[in-house]
Amino acid sequence: MKPKFLIVFLKELREALRDRRTLALLALFTLMYPIMIGYVVNQTIKRATKPERDGVEIAVIGGAQAPTLMAQLKQRNITARELGPLDEPAITEALQARKYAVVLRLSDKFTENYAAMRPARVELWYDSADENGPRRREVESVLEAYNANVAGARLLAHGVSPATLAPVQVQRFDTATNASRSAGLIGGILGILFVPAFICGMSTAVDSTAGERERRSMEVLMAQPAKAWELVVGKWLTSGSLAIIGVTLELVLAHAILSWLPLEEIGMSWSMGWGELILICIVSVPLCLFAAGLQVALAMNAKSFKEAQSVLSFVMIVPMLPAFIVPMMELKTADWMYMVPVLSNQTLLREMSKGGDIGALPVLMTFACSALAALVAVGFASWRMKSERYVLSV
């Protein structure tokens, strides 16, 4: 004979799968967040690689006075369009029209000052409100290199070594791996991957508690030879199962998208394997069960279906706040982060995506914190189910 809570679970699951609204929410949030992350990261890659792919086009006024500078710009795949004399309003208008990334204007006395070894002025005009920041920095790097070459040549002409201007040589060594850099970039948006844990099963949790009580079918169910905790566990497992399915499919889709994106073009990579992903999915199971238990417990205390929906819509924001606020604070990863539901899952996913060995303790803490919270929520709901005031909605 099947356990009674399993009979309730199968009955509620069958009814939930017949509800098109439940299936629509499950499909929507399973697909939406991975596609959103993939789109954002893909746009970041496109913006970062666009200067190398398409080149940089700038406007130059008086460029004939500095042929060496023009040659260096050409070597860096920067196309310089020579323009006639333009006043300041005309240059501003050209930049606002997004015709050029920047405008270089050499002063009329550039050749004279250059020959006399006086500072020769080069004006760099740009619009900081546009999206040409990487292109502008590319031009600035060429100007800096040109300035250093001219200064070195003049020092050599006077018998002075250019090394005199650089008494300290700084060498930079970046020990960060491609995976850790990608985790830093993507880590801030990984929290939304666990949002469906609180959404996919919410409709079922409300309908199987406040909805059944409003339809007066809860009284018939409680008249059956089943204990209160068996009824609650059956409803809890139904809502939790939908959340588990949604989160698992979402994580798999997000992993496939991030593995497919050309992150190596911006010096990053997604090194998480399928084994680590399966572990993340397993650790996410208690989070889904906690979300379902919390929703069942709260919906049982609402007096109507609409009230339950309204309460859950606001209360469900609270468990997700740490996952969005803590990354903005730029805190270092600490053990306490693995003891906060949602935040612990996000932190674990971010650290595992870096490719290092984090040990078993963070995994156990992430699993345990949500599991304990789920048991507390289900225990409260079971105690509430025993009350006649709940059944009579008083």
Short mmCIF file of C-alpha atoms in Angstrom, two decimals:
data_model
loop_
_atom_site.label_atom_id
_atom_site.label_comp_id
_atom_site.label_asym_id
_atom_site.label_seq_id
_atom_site.Cartn_x
_atom_site.Cartn_y
_atom_site.Cartn_z
CA MET A 1 0.00 0.00 0.00
CA LYS A 2 1.32 3.40 -0.96
CA PRO A 3 2.04 5.93 1.78
CA LYS A 4 -0.81 8.40 2.11
CA PHE A 5 1.38 11.42 1.52
CA LEU A 6 2.49 9.84 -1.77
CA ILE A 7 -1.16 9.37 -2.82
CA VAL A 8 -1.81 13.05 -2.09
CA PHE A 9 1.33 14.00 -3.96
CA LEU A 10 0.38 12.06 -7.10
CA LYS A 11 -3.15 13.46 -7.02
CA GLU A 12 -1.95 17.07 -6.66
CA LEU A 13 0.76 16.62 -9.29
CA ARG A 14 -1.73 15.23 -11.80
CA GLU A 15 -4.03 18.20 -11.24
CA ALA A 16 -1.13 20.67 -11.48
CA LEU A 17 0.05 19.27 -14.81
CA ARG A 18 -3.46 19.70 -16.19
CA ASP A 19 -3.34 23.41 -15.39
CA ARG A 20 -2.10 25.29 -18.45
CA ARG A 21 -1.23 28.35 -16.39
CA THR A 22 1.15 26.32 -14.25
CA LEU A 23 2.84 24.79 -17.29
CA ALA A 24 3.08 28.21 -18.96
CA LEU A 25 4.82 29.71 -15.92
CA LEU A 26 7.16 26.74 -15.75
CA ALA A 27 8.14 27.10 -19.41
CA LEU A 28 8.40 30.90 -19.25
CA PHE A 29 10.76 31.16 -16.31
CA THR A 30 12.76 28.13 -17.38
CA LEU A 31 13.60 29.77 -20.69
CA MET A 32 13.58 33.47 -19.83
CA TYR A 33 16.49 33.84 -17.42
CA PRO A 34 19.09 31.70 -19.29
CA ILE A 35 18.25 33.48 -22.54
CA MET A 36 18.51 36.83 -20.75
CA ILE A 37 21.95 35.98 -19.36
CA GLY A 38 23.10 34.70 -22.74
CA TYR A 39 21.93 37.87 -24.47
CA VAL A 40 23.61 40.18 -21.94
CA VAL A 41 26.93 38.31 -22.08
CA ASN A 42 26.81 38.07 -25.87
CA GLN A 43 26.26 41.83 -26.17
CA THR A 44 29.20 42.38 -23.83
CA ILE A 45 31.41 40.23 -26.07
CA LYS A 46 30.25 42.07 -29.18
CA ARG A 47 30.96 45.50 -27.70
CA ALA A 48 34.39 44.41 -26.46
CA THR A 49 35.48 42.89 -29.78
CA LYS A 50 33.85 45.39 -32.13
CA PRO A 51 36.94 47.67 -32.45
CA GLU A 52 39.12 44.70 -33.48
CA ARG A 53 36.46 43.27 -35.76
CA ASP A 54 35.24 46.39 -37.52
CA GLY A 55 38.18 48.71 -36.95
CA VAL A 56 37.98 52.28 -35.72
CA GLU A 57 37.07 55.23 -37.89
CA ILE A 58 38.04 58.70 -36.74
CA ALA A 59 38.16 62.18 -38.21
CA VAL A 60 41.41 64.16 -38.39
CA ILE A 61 41.86 67.87 -38.99
CA GLY A 62 45.36 68.89 -40.05
CA GLY A 63 46.65 65.33 -40.13
CA ALA A 64 49.14 66.10 -42.94
CA GLN A 65 51.34 67.83 -40.36
CA ALA A 66 52.00 64.51 -38.56
CA PRO A 67 52.57 61.74 -41.14
CA THR A 68 54.22 59.46 -38.56
CA LEU A 69 51.18 59.68 -36.31
CA MET A 70 48.88 58.88 -39.24
CA ALA A 71 51.02 55.83 -40.06
CA GLN A 72 50.82 54.55 -36.49
CA LEU A 73 47.04 54.95 -36.51
CA LYS A 74 46.84 52.92 -39.71
CA GLN A 75 48.98 50.16 -38.21
CA ARG A 76 46.44 49.80 -35.38
CA ASN A 77 43.54 49.37 -37.84
CA ILE A 78 42.35 52.92 -37.22
CA THR A 79 41.02 54.67 -40.33
CA ALA A 80 41.64 58.43 -40.29
CA ARG A 81 39.31 60.53 -42.46
CA GLU A 82 40.85 63.91 -43.27
CA LEU A 83 38.42 66.77 -42.86
CA GLY A 84 38.73 70.42 -43.68
CA PRO A 85 38.96 73.11 -41.01
CA LEU A 86 36.02 72.83 -38.62
CA ASP A 87 35.03 75.06 -35.75
CA GLU A 88 33.95 73.74 -32.36
CA PRO A 89 30.17 73.63 -33.06
CA ALA A 90 30.81 71.67 -36.28
CA ILE A 91 32.99 69.14 -34.45
CA THR A 92 30.38 68.75 -31.72
CA GLU A 93 27.68 68.20 -34.32
CA ALA A 94 29.74 65.52 -36.09
CA LEU A 95 30.31 63.66 -32.82
CA GLN A 96 26.67 63.86 -31.77
CA ALA A 97 25.67 62.45 -35.16
CA ARG A 98 27.80 59.35 -34.32
CA LYS A 99 29.72 59.68 -37.57
CA TYR A 100 33.12 59.22 -35.93
CA ALA A 101 34.38 57.73 -32.70
CA VAL A 102 36.65 60.72 -32.02
CA VAL A 103 37.95 63.79 -33.81
CA LEU A 104 41.65 64.67 -33.74
CA ARG A 105 42.49 68.30 -34.44
CA LEU A 106 46.11 69.36 -34.80
CA SER A 107 46.83 73.03 -34.14
CA ASP A 108 47.88 75.27 -37.00
CA LYS A 109 51.31 75.67 -35.41
CA PHE A 110 51.81 71.94 -34.86
CA THR A 111 54.68 71.67 -37.39
CA GLU A 112 56.35 74.83 -36.13
CA ASN A 113 56.22 73.78 -32.47
CA TYR A 114 57.26 70.21 -33.30
CA ALA A 115 60.33 71.41 -35.21
CA ALA A 116 61.25 73.80 -32.40
CA MET A 117 60.89 70.96 -29.85
CA ARG A 118 58.08 72.76 -28.10
CA PRO A 119 54.83 71.01 -27.06
CA ALA A 120 52.73 70.51 -30.18
CA ARG A 121 49.05 70.51 -29.32
CA VAL A 122 46.76 67.69 -30.47
CA GLU A 123 43.09 68.05 -29.51
CA LEU A 124 41.09 64.89 -28.85
CA TRP A 125 37.35 65.52 -29.21
CA TYR A 126 34.86 62.86 -28.14
CA ASP A 127 31.37 62.35 -26.75
CA SER A 128 31.52 60.52 -23.40
CA ALA A 129 27.78 59.74 -23.61
CA ASP A 130 28.11 57.44 -26.63
CA GLU A 131 29.26 53.81 -26.72
CA ASN A 132 32.67 54.48 -28.26
CA GLY A 133 34.66 54.19 -25.04
CA PRO A 134 36.79 51.21 -26.21
CA ARG A 135 37.49 52.91 -29.56
CA ARG A 136 38.47 56.15 -27.86
CA ARG A 137 40.88 54.30 -25.56
CA GLU A 138 42.40 52.64 -28.62
CA VAL A 139 43.14 56.07 -30.12
CA GLU A 140 44.47 57.35 -26.80
CA SER A 141 46.90 54.43 -26.57
CA VAL A 142 48.27 55.30 -30.03
CA LEU A 143 48.74 58.94 -28.99
CA GLU A 144 50.55 57.86 -25.83
CA ALA A 145 52.84 55.56 -27.82
CA TYR A 146 53.50 58.33 -30.37
CA ASN A 147 54.31 60.78 -27.58
CA ALA A 148 56.73 58.30 -25.96
CA ASN A 149 58.50 57.62 -29.29
CA VAL A 150 58.99 61.32 -30.01
CA ALA A 151 60.27 61.97 -26.48
CA GLY A 152 62.71 59.08 -26.74
CA ALA A 153 64.01 60.25 -30.12
CA ARG A 154 64.60 63.77 -28.80
CA LEU A 155 66.49 62.49 -25.77
CA LEU A 156 68.71 60.35 -27.98
CA ALA A 157 69.39 63.40 -30.16
CA HIS A 158 70.75 65.16 -27.07
CA GLY A 159 72.81 62.17 -25.97
CA VAL A 160 70.46 61.16 -23.16
CA SER A 161 69.14 57.65 -22.76
CA PRO A 162 65.29 57.40 -22.80
CA ALA A 163 65.59 55.06 -19.80
CA THR A 164 66.35 58.15 -17.71
CA LEU A 165 62.65 59.01 -17.75
CA ALA A 166 61.75 55.57 -16.39
CA PRO A 167 63.82 54.99 -13.22
CA VAL A 168 61.36 52.33 -12.04
CA GLN A 169 60.17 49.56 -14.32
CA VAL A 170 56.84 48.08 -13.29
CA GLN A 171 56.00 44.62 -14.56
CA ARG A 172 52.45 43.38 -14.08
CA PHE A 173 51.58 39.69 -13.70
CA ASP A 174 47.91 38.74 -13.64
CA THR A 175 47.41 35.39 -11.91
CA ALA A 176 43.67 35.30 -12.54
CA THR A 177 42.46 32.50 -14.79
CA ASN A 178 39.98 32.91 -17.59
CA ALA A 179 37.41 31.03 -15.52
CA SER A 180 37.83 33.28 -12.47
CA ARG A 181 37.50 36.41 -14.60
CA SER A 182 34.33 35.08 -16.20
CA ALA A 183 32.96 34.22 -12.76
CA GLY A 184 33.59 37.78 -11.67
CA LEU A 185 31.73 39.14 -14.68
CA ILE A 186 28.84 36.70 -14.67
CA GLY A 187 28.67 36.14 -10.90
CA GLY A 188 26.63 39.26 -10.34
CA ILE A 189 23.78 37.98 -12.50
CA LEU A 190 23.84 34.32 -11.53
CA GLY A 191 21.39 34.95 -8.70
CA ILE A 192 18.45 35.21 -11.09
CA LEU A 193 18.94 31.56 -12.03
CA PHE A 194 17.44 30.58 -8.68
CA VAL A 195 14.43 32.90 -8.89
CA PRO A 196 12.25 30.17 -10.53
CA ALA A 197 12.56 28.17 -7.30
CA PHE A 198 10.11 30.69 -5.82
CA ILE A 199 7.93 31.08 -8.92
CA CYS A 200 7.45 27.74 -10.68
CA GLY A 201 5.60 26.11 -7.79
CA MET A 202 3.86 29.17 -6.34
CA SER A 203 0.65 28.79 -8.34
CA THR A 204 0.30 25.15 -7.28
CA ALA A 205 1.06 25.97 -3.63
CA VAL A 206 -1.64 28.63 -3.53
CA ASP A 207 -4.23 26.59 -5.42
CA SER A 208 -3.74 23.46 -3.30
CA THR A 209 -4.16 25.35 -0.01
CA ALA A 210 -6.04 28.65 -0.13
CA GLY A 211 -7.71 27.66 -3.40
CA GLU A 212 -9.03 24.35 -2.10
CA ARG A 213 -10.24 25.92 1.11
CA GLU A 214 -12.06 28.63 -0.84
CA ARG A 215 -13.70 25.95 -3.02
CA ARG A 216 -14.58 23.97 0.14
CA SER A 217 -12.77 20.88 -1.13
CA MET A 218 -10.29 21.05 1.75
CA GLU A 219 -12.93 19.83 4.19
CA VAL A 220 -13.52 16.71 2.09
CA LEU A 221 -9.79 16.06 1.90
CA MET A 222 -9.31 16.41 5.65
CA ALA A 223 -12.20 14.02 6.28
CA GLN A 224 -10.15 11.25 4.71
CA PRO A 225 -8.15 8.84 6.94
CA ALA A 226 -4.92 10.80 6.59
CA LYS A 227 -2.94 12.81 9.09
CA ALA A 228 -2.40 16.54 8.75
CA TRP A 229 1.30 16.17 8.05
CA GLU A 230 0.61 13.65 5.26
CA LEU A 231 -1.68 16.14 3.50
CA VAL A 232 0.85 18.95 3.89
CA VAL A 233 3.78 16.84 2.73
CA GLY A 234 1.88 15.73 -0.37
CA LYS A 235 1.06 19.32 -1.32
CA TRP A 236 4.57 20.45 -0.41
CA LEU A 237 6.22 17.81 -2.60
CA THR A 238 3.96 18.73 -5.52
CA SER A 239 4.93 22.40 -5.42
CA GLY A 240 8.57 21.51 -4.75
CA SER A 241 8.70 19.06 -7.67
CA LEU A 242 7.63 21.76 -10.13
CA ALA A 243 10.24 24.12 -8.72
CA ILE A 244 12.94 21.43 -8.95
CA ILE A 245 12.05 20.70 -12.58
CA GLY A 246 12.11 24.40 -13.47
CA VAL A 247 15.42 25.18 -11.76
CA THR A 248 17.14 22.05 -13.11
CA LEU A 249 16.11 22.71 -16.70
CA GLU A 250 17.09 26.35 -16.32
CA LEU A 251 20.56 25.55 -14.98
CA VAL A 252 21.16 23.04 -17.77
CA LEU A 253 20.08 25.58 -20.41
CA ALA A 254 22.19 28.34 -18.86
CA HIS A 255 25.22 26.01 -18.75
CA ALA A 256 24.74 25.10 -22.42
CA ILE A 257 24.46 28.77 -23.45
CA LEU A 258 27.52 29.90 -21.46
CA SER A 259 29.56 26.98 -22.81
CA TRP A 260 28.57 27.92 -26.37
CA LEU A 261 29.35 31.65 -26.10
CA PRO A 262 32.87 32.66 -27.29
CA LEU A 263 34.02 33.96 -23.91
CA GLU A 264 37.65 33.38 -24.90
CA GLU A 265 37.42 36.42 -27.18
CA ILE A 266 37.38 38.65 -24.10
CA GLY A 267 39.90 36.58 -22.13
CA MET A 268 37.36 34.50 -20.21
CA SER A 269 35.97 30.99 -20.19
CA TRP A 270 33.20 28.90 -18.63
CA SER A 271 35.06 25.94 -17.17
CA MET A 272 32.25 24.25 -15.24
CA GLY A 273 31.69 20.68 -16.36
CA TRP A 274 28.58 18.56 -16.36
CA GLY A 275 29.66 16.86 -13.14
CA GLU A 276 29.82 20.16 -11.27
CA LEU A 277 26.49 21.18 -12.83
CA ILE A 278 24.82 18.00 -11.57
CA LEU A 279 26.14 18.79 -8.08
CA ILE A 280 24.72 22.32 -8.31
CA CYS A 281 21.35 20.89 -9.35
CA ILE A 282 21.37 18.45 -6.42
CA VAL A 283 22.23 21.21 -3.96
CA SER A 284 19.40 23.31 -5.41
CA VAL A 285 16.80 20.68 -4.46
CA PRO A 286 16.56 21.81 -0.79
CA LEU A 287 16.20 25.42 -1.95
CA CYS A 288 13.22 24.46 -4.12
CA LEU A 289 11.70 22.49 -1.25
CA PHE A 290 12.25 25.44 1.11
CA ALA A 291 10.51 27.78 -1.34
CA ALA A 292 7.60 25.35 -1.68
CA GLY A 293 7.32 24.85 2.10
CA LEU A 294 7.35 28.60 2.72
CA GLN A 295 4.69 29.16 0.08
CA VAL A 296 2.44 26.41 1.44
CA ALA A 297 2.81 27.70 5.01
CA LEU A 298 2.02 31.30 4.04
CA ALA A 299 -0.83 30.42 1.68
CA MET A 300 -2.49 28.35 4.40
CA ASN A 301 -2.77 31.44 6.59
CA ALA A 302 -4.45 33.54 3.90
CA LYS A 303 -8.22 33.80 3.99
CA SER A 304 -8.70 33.72 0.22
CA PHE A 305 -6.94 32.77 -3.01
CA LYS A 306 -6.30 36.41 -3.96
CA GLU A 307 -4.96 37.25 -0.52
CA ALA A 308 -2.55 34.32 -0.72
CA GLN A 309 -1.28 35.48 -4.11
CA SER A 310 -0.81 39.04 -2.86
CA VAL A 311 1.04 37.94 0.28
CA LEU A 312 3.35 35.57 -1.58
CA SER A 313 4.13 38.14 -4.27
CA PHE A 314 5.63 40.43 -1.62
CA VAL A 315 7.05 37.90 0.82
CA MET A 316 8.90 35.94 -1.88
CA ILE A 317 11.07 38.99 -2.53
CA VAL A 318 12.62 38.77 0.95
CA PRO A 319 14.59 35.47 0.52
CA MET A 320 16.00 36.72 -2.79
CA LEU A 321 17.22 40.11 -1.51
CA PRO A 322 20.61 38.86 -0.15
CA ALA A 323 21.43 37.28 -3.53
CA PHE A 324 21.11 40.67 -5.23
CA ILE A 325 22.32 43.03 -2.49
CA VAL A 326 25.44 41.19 -1.27
CA PRO A 327 27.18 41.07 -4.73
CA MET A 328 26.75 44.85 -4.99
CA MET A 329 28.63 45.27 -1.69
CA GLU A 330 31.74 43.61 -3.22
CA LEU A 331 32.34 41.46 -0.14
CA LYS A 332 34.84 38.64 -0.12
CA THR A 333 33.45 35.13 -0.08
CA ALA A 334 32.94 34.04 3.54
CA ASP A 335 31.52 30.97 5.27
CA TRP A 336 28.41 32.82 6.47
CA MET A 337 27.32 33.26 2.84
CA TYR A 338 26.80 29.49 2.63
CA MET A 339 24.29 29.65 5.49
CA VAL A 340 21.81 31.99 3.78
CA PRO A 341 19.34 30.34 1.36
CA VAL A 342 19.59 31.58 -2.25
CA LEU A 343 22.78 33.51 -1.47
CA SER A 344 24.49 30.23 -0.61
CA ASN A 345 23.47 28.68 -3.93
CA GLN A 346 24.62 31.72 -5.87
CA THR A 347 27.95 31.83 -4.01
CA LEU A 348 28.53 28.11 -4.54
CA LEU A 349 27.79 28.39 -8.25
CA ARG A 350 30.12 31.36 -8.63
CA GLU A 351 32.99 29.70 -6.77
CA MET A 352 32.61 26.41 -8.64
CA SER A 353 32.58 28.22 -11.99
CA LYS A 354 36.07 29.53 -11.20
CA GLY A 355 37.40 26.01 -11.61
CA GLY A 356 39.04 25.68 -8.18
CA ASP A 357 38.50 23.11 -5.45
CA ILE A 358 36.20 24.59 -2.79
CA GLY A 359 35.91 21.48 -0.63
CA ALA A 360 32.91 19.63 0.75
CA LEU A 361 31.99 22.00 3.59
CA PRO A 362 30.45 24.78 1.42
CA VAL A 363 28.38 22.16 -0.43
CA LEU A 364 27.12 20.65 2.84
CA MET A 365 26.36 24.07 4.33
CA THR A 366 24.45 25.12 1.21
CA PHE A 367 22.44 21.90 1.28
CA ALA A 368 21.77 22.00 5.02
CA CYS A 369 20.68 25.65 5.37
CA SER A 370 17.84 25.32 2.87
CA ALA A 371 16.92 21.81 4.06
CA LEU A 372 16.53 22.95 7.67
CA ALA A 373 14.49 25.97 6.61
CA ALA A 374 12.25 23.70 4.51
CA LEU A 375 11.61 21.36 7.45
CA VAL A 376 10.72 24.28 9.70
CA ALA A 377 8.25 25.64 7.12
CA VAL A 378 6.62 22.23 6.59
CA GLY A 379 6.45 21.62 10.34
CA PHE A 380 4.65 24.92 10.83
CA ALA A 381 2.25 24.16 7.97
CA SER A 382 1.49 20.72 9.44
CA TRP A 383 0.74 22.26 12.81
CA ARG A 384 -1.48 24.86 11.14
CA MET A 385 -3.37 22.17 9.25
CA LYS A 386 -4.51 20.61 12.52
CA SER A 387 -6.41 23.76 13.48
CA GLU A 388 -10.13 23.91 12.79
CA ARG A 389 -9.79 27.67 12.44
CA TYR A 390 -7.74 27.06 9.29
CA VAL A 391 -10.35 24.79 7.73
CA LEU A 392 -13.18 27.16 8.57
CA SER A 393 -11.09 30.19 7.53
CA VAL A 394 -11.63 32.13 10.74
#
